[in-house]
Amino acid sequence: NAGVTQTPKFQVLKTGQSMTLQCAQDMNHEYMSWYRQDPGMGLRLIHYSVGAGITDQGEVPNGYNVSRSTTEDFPLRLLSAAPSQTSVYFCASTYKDGPNEQFFGPGTRLTVL
Amino acid sequence: DQQVKQNSPSLSVQEGRISILNCDYTNSMFDYFLWYKKYPAEGPTFLISISSIKDKNEDGRFTVFLNKSAKHLSLHIVPSQPGDSAVYFCTPSTGGGNKLTFGTGTQLKVEL
């Protein structure tokens, strides 16, 4: 079991560029989510999904898109990167029906210049 | 409006002593409370949890206490070990652990 994997580990973008952060899990979890962590703060929920074809917004969704075409994958898209999106991004997964703990990936450190 | 407050950004304890990490929350809809531990350059890992219908949960060296009337949560680690040095996040949730709300974290340092 690889658990939750994220690629890339590091990325530098210029303002206005687009990119996709990849997230995959091999635990057959229905629920997947994306968080961002900024210095001195806890993680904040960006988007989440309770199953293939179903996504919803979290606390800080602006500037990000997601889709869920398979159970395993949950990519996060930045359509036009801004310096305010410089952060560390974590993907997580768990079973849909709680109570359950979420399993987190190792994170992607993104810098937008 | 911070729903979850961890008022101690850092805590230093000696090896073998008790570490007590505190957390206060405001949202009465939280129904499941989790603690996550995070090492630098890694994702958070689950440590221990407690349901809103309980007031204590114990797992080895870790015990979580919940006081619903005071909206207060605490994590006790005893005895503390150097490997416990990490950032600890108090993470209440709605929906049984799905939509997590993270506190700002407490950096625990266990010294020899």
mmCIF file of C-alpha atoms in Angstrom, chain A:
data_model
loop_
_atom_site.group_PDB
_atom_site.id
_atom_site.type_symbol
_atom_site.label_atom_id
_atom_site.label_comp_id
_atom_site.label_asym_id
_atom_site.label_seq_id
_atom_site.Cartn_x
_atom_site.Cartn_y
_atom_site.Cartn_z
ATOM 1 C CA ASN A 1 0.000 0.000 0.000
ATOM 2 C CA ALA A 2 1.492 3.330 -1.086
ATOM 3 C CA GLY A 3 -1.209 5.230 0.848
ATOM 4 C CA VAL A 4 -1.723 8.803 -0.373
ATOM 5 C CA THR A 5 0.799 10.016 -2.932
ATOM 6 C CA GLN A 6 1.282 13.549 -4.223
ATOM 7 C CA THR A 7 3.277 14.902 -7.139
ATOM 8 C CA PRO A 8 5.274 17.027 -7.544
ATOM 9 C CA LYS A 9 6.981 17.573 -4.183
ATOM 10 C CA PHE A 10 8.122 21.070 -5.140
ATOM 11 C CA GLN A 11 6.994 23.494 -7.835
ATOM 12 C CA VAL A 12 7.818 27.086 -8.769
ATOM 13 C CA LEU A 13 5.387 28.980 -11.004
ATOM 14 C CA LYS A 14 5.204 32.456 -12.430
ATOM 15 C CA THR A 15 2.103 34.561 -11.847
ATOM 16 C CA GLY A 16 -0.568 33.628 -14.370
ATOM 17 C CA GLN A 17 0.721 30.140 -15.128
ATOM 18 C CA SER A 18 -1.499 27.123 -14.674
ATOM 19 C CA MET A 19 -0.692 23.743 -13.226
ATOM 20 C CA THR A 20 -2.217 20.603 -11.759
ATOM 21 C CA LEU A 21 -1.244 19.069 -8.432
ATOM 22 C CA GLN A 22 -1.715 15.334 -8.522
ATOM 23 C CA CYS A 23 -3.097 13.197 -5.707
ATOM 24 C CA ALA A 24 -3.735 9.468 -5.711
ATOM 25 C CA GLN A 25 -4.695 6.896 -3.087
ATOM 26 C CA ASP A 26 -4.791 3.098 -3.209
ATOM 27 C CA MET A 27 -6.965 2.450 -0.145
ATOM 28 C CA ASN A 28 -10.312 2.552 -1.983
ATOM 29 C CA HIS A 29 -11.378 5.578 0.049
ATOM 30 C CA GLU A 30 -14.496 7.381 -1.133
ATOM 31 C CA TYR A 31 -13.656 10.691 0.556
ATOM 32 C CA MET A 32 -10.755 12.829 -0.658
ATOM 33 C CA SER A 33 -9.837 16.402 0.124
ATOM 34 C CA TRP A 34 -7.294 19.151 -0.468
ATOM 35 C CA TYR A 35 -5.876 21.447 2.207
ATOM 36 C CA ARG A 36 -3.371 24.266 2.159
ATOM 37 C CA GLN A 37 -1.080 25.259 4.991
ATOM 38 C CA ASP A 38 0.348 28.744 5.302
ATOM 39 C CA PRO A 39 3.052 29.802 7.811
ATOM 40 C CA GLY A 40 1.787 30.019 11.393
ATOM 41 C CA MET A 41 -1.588 28.615 10.450
ATOM 42 C CA GLY A 42 -3.329 25.317 10.529
ATOM 43 C CA LEU A 43 -4.457 23.530 7.400
ATOM 44 C CA ARG A 44 -7.495 24.950 5.610
ATOM 45 C CA LEU A 45 -9.892 22.940 3.448
ATOM 46 C CA ILE A 46 -9.948 23.916 -0.238
ATOM 47 C CA HIS A 47 -12.178 21.305 -1.916
ATOM 48 C CA TYR A 48 -13.419 17.846 -1.111
ATOM 49 C CA SER A 49 -15.123 14.900 -2.771
ATOM 50 C CA VAL A 50 -17.332 12.159 -1.323
ATOM 51 C CA GLY A 51 -17.006 9.931 -4.374
ATOM 52 C CA ALA A 52 -16.334 9.796 -8.099
ATOM 53 C CA GLY A 53 -18.201 12.541 -9.915
ATOM 54 C CA ILE A 54 -19.013 14.493 -6.743
ATOM 55 C CA THR A 55 -17.049 17.522 -5.518
ATOM 56 C CA ASP A 56 -17.774 20.435 -3.222
ATOM 57 C CA GLN A 57 -16.128 23.575 -1.927
ATOM 58 C CA GLY A 58 -14.359 23.938 1.367
ATOM 59 C CA GLU A 59 -13.302 27.021 3.276
ATOM 60 C CA VAL A 60 -10.924 28.561 0.707
ATOM 61 C CA PRO A 61 -11.948 27.373 -2.808
ATOM 62 C CA ASN A 62 -11.303 30.520 -4.868
ATOM 63 C CA GLY A 63 -8.647 30.101 -7.565
ATOM 64 C CA TYR A 64 -8.791 26.301 -7.513
ATOM 65 C CA ASN A 65 -10.684 23.678 -9.505
ATOM 66 C CA VAL A 66 -11.072 19.970 -8.833
ATOM 67 C CA SER A 67 -12.612 16.963 -10.509
ATOM 68 C CA ARG A 68 -13.035 13.331 -9.462
ATOM 69 C CA SER A 69 -13.325 10.973 -12.403
ATOM 70 C CA THR A 70 -12.043 7.898 -10.532
ATOM 71 C CA THR A 71 -12.027 6.753 -6.909
ATOM 72 C CA GLU A 72 -8.227 6.799 -6.842
ATOM 73 C CA ASP A 73 -7.384 10.269 -8.198
ATOM 74 C CA PHE A 74 -8.256 13.789 -7.089
ATOM 75 C CA PRO A 75 -6.240 16.455 -8.960
ATOM 76 C CA LEU A 76 -6.184 20.107 -7.915
ATOM 77 C CA ARG A 77 -5.920 22.702 -10.693
ATOM 78 C CA LEU A 78 -4.648 26.240 -10.449
ATOM 79 C CA LEU A 79 -5.940 28.014 -13.551
ATOM 80 C CA SER A 80 -3.991 31.274 -13.157
ATOM 81 C CA ALA A 81 -1.517 31.158 -10.294
ATOM 82 C CA ALA A 82 -1.181 34.140 -7.948
ATOM 83 C CA PRO A 83 1.476 34.848 -5.282
ATOM 84 C CA SER A 84 -1.247 34.410 -2.636
ATOM 85 C CA GLN A 85 -1.371 30.734 -3.623
ATOM 86 C CA THR A 86 2.187 30.186 -2.423
ATOM 87 C CA SER A 87 1.660 27.488 0.195
ATOM 88 C CA VAL A 88 2.104 23.843 1.066
ATOM 89 C CA TYR A 89 -0.718 21.689 -0.282
ATOM 90 C CA PHE A 90 -1.846 18.441 1.319
ATOM 91 C CA CYS A 91 -4.181 15.841 -0.073
ATOM 92 C CA ALA A 92 -6.037 13.482 2.257
ATOM 93 C CA SER A 93 -8.396 10.531 2.013
ATOM 94 C CA THR A 94 -10.680 8.456 4.218
ATOM 95 C CA TYR A 95 -13.811 6.344 4.129
ATOM 96 C CA LYS A 96 -17.012 8.286 3.528
ATOM 97 C CA ASP A 97 -18.877 6.993 6.552
ATOM 98 C CA GLY A 98 -17.360 8.122 9.818
ATOM 99 C CA PRO A 99 -16.099 8.310 12.330
ATOM 100 C CA ASN A 100 -12.746 7.968 10.636
ATOM 101 C CA GLU A 101 -9.361 9.553 10.586
ATOM 102 C CA GLN A 102 -7.996 11.030 7.366
ATOM 103 C CA PHE A 103 -4.733 9.886 5.839
ATOM 104 C CA PHE A 104 -2.545 12.674 4.472
ATOM 105 C CA GLY A 105 -0.043 12.733 1.644
ATOM 106 C CA PRO A 106 3.471 14.191 2.060
ATOM 107 C CA GLY A 107 2.549 17.555 0.572
ATOM 108 C CA THR A 108 3.486 19.738 -2.405
ATOM 109 C CA ARG A 109 5.390 22.952 -1.716
ATOM 110 C CA LEU A 110 4.302 25.557 -4.273
ATOM 111 C CA THR A 111 5.924 28.952 -4.808
ATOM 112 C CA VAL A 112 4.325 31.511 -7.124
ATOM 113 C CA LEU A 113 6.623 34.357 -8.158
#
